[in-house]
Tab-separated table of C-alpha atoms and ligand atoms in Angstrom:
chain	number	residue	atom	x	y	z
A	443	UNK	CA	11.964	14.447	-1.852
A	444	UNK	CA	14.435	12.550	-4.024
A	445	UNK	CA	16.692	12.084	-1.030
A	446	UNK	CA	14.629	9.742	1.114
A	447	UNK	CA	13.799	6.131	0.444
A	448	UNK	CA	9.931	5.740	-1.208
A	449	UNK	CA	7.997	4.158	1.423
A	450	UNK	CA	5.892	2.619	-1.657
A	451	UNK	CA	7.548	1.936	-4.814
A	452	UNK	CA	5.951	-0.186	-7.836
A	453	UNK	CA	7.645	-0.963	-11.049
A	454	UNK	CA	6.095	-2.114	-14.086
A	455	UNK	CA	3.261	-3.508	-12.023
A	456	UNK	CA	0.418	-5.365	-14.440
A	457	UNK	CA	-2.566	-6.947	-13.179
A	458	UNK	CA	-4.878	-9.455	-15.560
A	459	UNK	CA	-7.770	-11.410	-14.548
A	460	UNK	CA	-8.584	-14.774	-15.970
A	461	UNK	CA	-12.156	-15.928	-16.321
A	462	UNK	CA	-12.198	-19.152	-18.669
A	463	UNK	CA	-10.788	-18.033	-22.072
A	464	UNK	CA	-11.448	-14.543	-21.242
A	465	UNK	CA	-8.498	-12.495	-19.882
A	466	UNK	CA	-9.019	-8.911	-18.557
A	467	UNK	CA	-5.730	-6.872	-18.601
A	468	UNK	CA	-6.599	-4.032	-15.598
A	469	UNK	CA	-3.546	-2.599	-15.294
A	470	UNK	CA	-0.631	-1.968	-17.723
A	471	UNK	CA	3.054	-1.496	-16.299
A	472	UNK	CA	2.608	1.053	-13.030
A	473	UNK	CA	5.316	2.751	-11.833
A	474	UNK	CA	4.631	4.720	-8.930
A	475	UNK	CA	6.384	6.031	-5.663
A	476	UNK	CA	4.795	7.505	-2.780
A	477	UNK	CA	7.317	9.253	-0.259
A	478	UNK	CA	6.795	9.524	3.766
A	479	UNK	CA	4.243	11.889	4.392
A	480	UNK	CA	2.871	12.462	1.131
A	481	UNK	CA	-1.031	12.566	0.546
A	482	UNK	CA	-1.742	10.957	-2.735
A	483	UNK	CA	-5.216	10.909	-4.280
A	484	UNK	CA	-5.603	8.131	-7.197
A	485	UNK	CA	-8.283	8.851	-9.459
A	486	UNK	CA	-10.140	7.936	-12.553
A	487	UNK	CA	-13.305	6.450	-13.980
A	488	UNK	CA	-15.043	4.004	-12.814
A	489	UNK	CA	-13.349	0.438	-14.004
A	490	UNK	CA	-10.391	2.148	-14.756
A	491	UNK	CA	-8.323	-0.102	-12.242
A	492	UNK	CA	-8.439	2.220	-8.796
A	493	UNK	CA	-9.630	-0.383	-6.708
A	494	UNK	CA	-7.518	-3.300	-8.304
A	495	UNK	CA	-4.536	-1.173	-7.806
A	496	UNK	CA	-5.342	-0.167	-4.002
A	497	UNK	CA	-5.845	-4.001	-3.443
A	498	UNK	CA	-2.362	-4.539	-4.695
A	499	UNK	CA	-0.766	-1.227	-2.454
A	500	UNK	CA	-2.529	-2.773	0.553
A	501	UNK	CA	-1.479	-6.557	0.066
A	502	UNK	CA	-5.290	-7.876	-0.437
A	503	UNK	CA	-4.176	-8.888	-3.717
A	504	UNK	CA	-0.870	-9.413	-5.907
A	505	UNK	CA	0.641	-8.320	-9.193
A	506	UNK	CA	0.520	-10.405	-12.174
A	507	UNK	CA	3.995	-9.008	-13.295
A	508	UNK	CA	5.872	-6.298	-11.870
A	509	UNK	CA	7.367	-5.544	-8.259
A	510	UNK	CA	6.008	-3.870	-5.142
A	511	UNK	CA	8.652	-2.208	-2.563
A	512	UNK	CA	7.460	-1.648	1.116
A	513	UNK	CA	10.157	0.676	2.617
A	514	UNK	CA	12.746	-0.830	0.543
A	515	UNK	CA	11.879	-4.244	1.027
A	516	UNK	CA	10.158	-6.559	-1.942
A	517	UNK	CA	6.761	-7.455	-1.398
A	518	UNK	CA	6.423	-9.903	-3.968
A	519	UNK	CA	8.946	-12.079	-2.042
A	520	UNK	CA	6.735	-11.790	1.116
A	521	UNK	CA	4.906	-15.294	2.363
A	522	UNK	CA	1.475	-15.134	3.604
A	523	UNK	CA	2.433	-14.619	7.255
A	524	UNK	CA	4.810	-11.544	6.293
A	525	UNK	CA	1.821	-10.028	4.275
A	526	UNK	CA	-0.646	-10.314	7.061
A	527	UNK	CA	1.934	-8.376	9.759
A	528	UNK	CA	2.495	-5.900	6.903
A	529	UNK	CA	-1.473	-5.566	6.356
A	530	UNK	CA	-1.621	-5.341	10.391
A	531	UNK	CA	0.917	-2.670	11.062
A	532	UNK	CA	1.453	-0.464	8.267
A	533	UNK	CA	-2.208	-0.140	6.654
A	534	UNK	CA	-5.330	0.942	7.231
A	535	UNK	CA	-8.492	0.457	5.078
A	536	UNK	CA	-11.678	2.371	4.349
A	537	UNK	CA	-13.595	-0.475	1.992
A	538	UNK	CA	-15.893	0.917	-0.594
A	539	UNK	CA	-18.326	-1.545	0.971
A	540	UNK	CA	-17.856	-1.308	4.699
A	541	UNK	CA	-16.930	-5.294	4.986
A	542	UNK	CA	-18.954	-5.133	8.572
A	543	UNK	CA	-19.331	-8.134	9.931
A	544	UNK	CA	-23.444	-8.569	10.314
A	545	UNK	CA	-22.995	-10.967	13.449
A	546	UNK	CA	-21.209	-8.653	15.672
A	547	UNK	CA	-22.427	-5.240	17.405
A	548	UNK	CA	-20.686	-1.837	16.347
A	549	UNK	CA	-17.941	-2.306	18.857
A	550	UNK	CA	-17.090	-5.679	18.240
A	551	UNK	CA	-16.205	-4.366	14.628
A	552	UNK	CA	-14.329	-1.657	15.620
A	553	UNK	CA	-12.350	-3.540	18.169
A	554	UNK	CA	-11.557	-6.460	15.620
A	555	UNK	CA	-8.356	-5.692	14.359
A	556	UNK	CA	-7.049	-4.575	17.733
A	557	UNK	CA	-7.679	-8.364	18.550
A	558	UNK	CA	-5.156	-9.515	16.034
A	559	UNK	CA	-2.513	-6.799	17.024
A	560	UNK	CA	-2.613	-8.415	20.541
A	561	UNK	CA	-4.154	-5.321	22.703
A	562	UNK	CA	-5.749	-6.930	25.828
A	563	UNK	CA	-9.497	-7.345	25.707
A	564	UNK	CA	-10.361	-4.247	28.522
A	565	UNK	CA	-8.200	-1.780	26.313
A	566	UNK	CA	-9.291	-2.579	23.164
A	567	UNK	CA	-13.111	-2.419	24.405
A	568	UNK	CA	-12.449	1.062	26.083
A	569	UNK	CA	-10.688	2.178	22.867
A	570	UNK	CA	-13.857	1.158	20.596
A	571	UNK	CA	-16.314	2.834	22.718
A	572	UNK	CA	-14.252	6.027	22.678
A	573	UNK	CA	-14.029	6.159	19.237
A	574	UNK	CA	-17.587	4.976	18.382
A	575	UNK	CA	-18.390	7.729	20.959
A	576	UNK	CA	-16.394	10.376	19.420
A	577	UNK	CA	-18.489	9.699	16.107
A	578	UNK	CA	-22.225	10.229	18.114
B	1437	ATP	N1	-11.690	-10.368	-10.096
B	1437	ATP	C1	-11.992	-9.790	-11.129
B	1437	ATP	N2	-12.112	-10.622	-12.434
B	1437	ATP	C2	-12.518	-9.957	-13.338
B	1437	ATP	N3	-12.527	-8.817	-13.758
B	1437	ATP	C3	-12.174	-8.057	-12.767
B	1437	ATP	C4	-12.058	-8.531	-11.357
B	1437	ATP	N4	-12.272	-7.264	-10.331
B	1437	ATP	C5	-11.573	-6.109	-11.271
B	1437	ATP	N5	-12.354	-6.682	-12.547
B	1437	ATP	C6	-12.129	-5.580	-13.783
B	1437	ATP	O1	-10.976	-4.930	-13.732
B	1437	ATP	C7	-11.546	-3.178	-14.334
B	1437	ATP	C8	-11.077	-2.360	-13.025
B	1437	ATP	O2	-12.297	-2.469	-12.042
B	1437	ATP	P1	-11.852	-1.845	-10.510
B	1437	ATP	O3	-12.825	-2.539	-9.793
B	1437	ATP	O4	-10.304	-1.946	-10.126
B	1437	ATP	O5	-12.150	-0.116	-10.897
B	1437	ATP	P2	-12.489	0.962	-10.240
B	1437	ATP	O6	-11.766	2.145	-10.652
B	1437	ATP	O7	-11.968	0.873	-8.538
B	1437	ATP	O8	-13.639	1.182	-10.637
B	1437	ATP	P3	-14.874	1.794	-9.429
B	1437	ATP	O9	-14.867	3.757	-9.478
B	1437	ATP	O10	-16.269	1.632	-10.144
B	1437	ATP	O11	-14.655	1.601	-8.003
B	1437	ATP	C9	-13.033	-3.495	-14.241
B	1437	ATP	O12	-13.199	-3.519	-15.457
B	1437	ATP	C10	-13.866	-4.734	-13.800
B	1437	ATP	O13	-14.598	-5.376	-14.135
B	1438	MG	MG1	-13.293	1.001	-7.105
């Protein structure tokens, strides 16, 4: 696998949360390489920093220090629009706490990401119905 470029590469990633005078250091210098096609599980006890790391990998949060390369590009230097594009096109998330919109129907919730990717309304509605039907 070493002849290919990693899809995801972290070097020396740290993450600290500051609440008033209290600093909580959660990630202490993570070096990680994930190659295309690899299936990776991040495991650890509750509070060990899995969600903190996943939020950084999915570009929902930024490292305090260290670098994140996605497909060789330094994500740490991306602006908000570039990050939004990467989130839309490269990542799929199943959140620990569903994050469904209470005011929207199940179908509208499933449809939502396709709205942002520019899929026409009829097409995305049909696709959302198909996906929900396949779940029963
Ligand atoms: N926004 C925040 N401000 C302060 N501390 C935080 C914040 N987010 C997370 N933490 C702390 O960081 C540590 C890691 O939390 P994290 O949610 O990443 O753990 P986890 O491994 O995902 O746990 P779980 O298995 O319970 O989901 C915990 O001590 C948590 O209290
Ligand atoms: Mg978690």
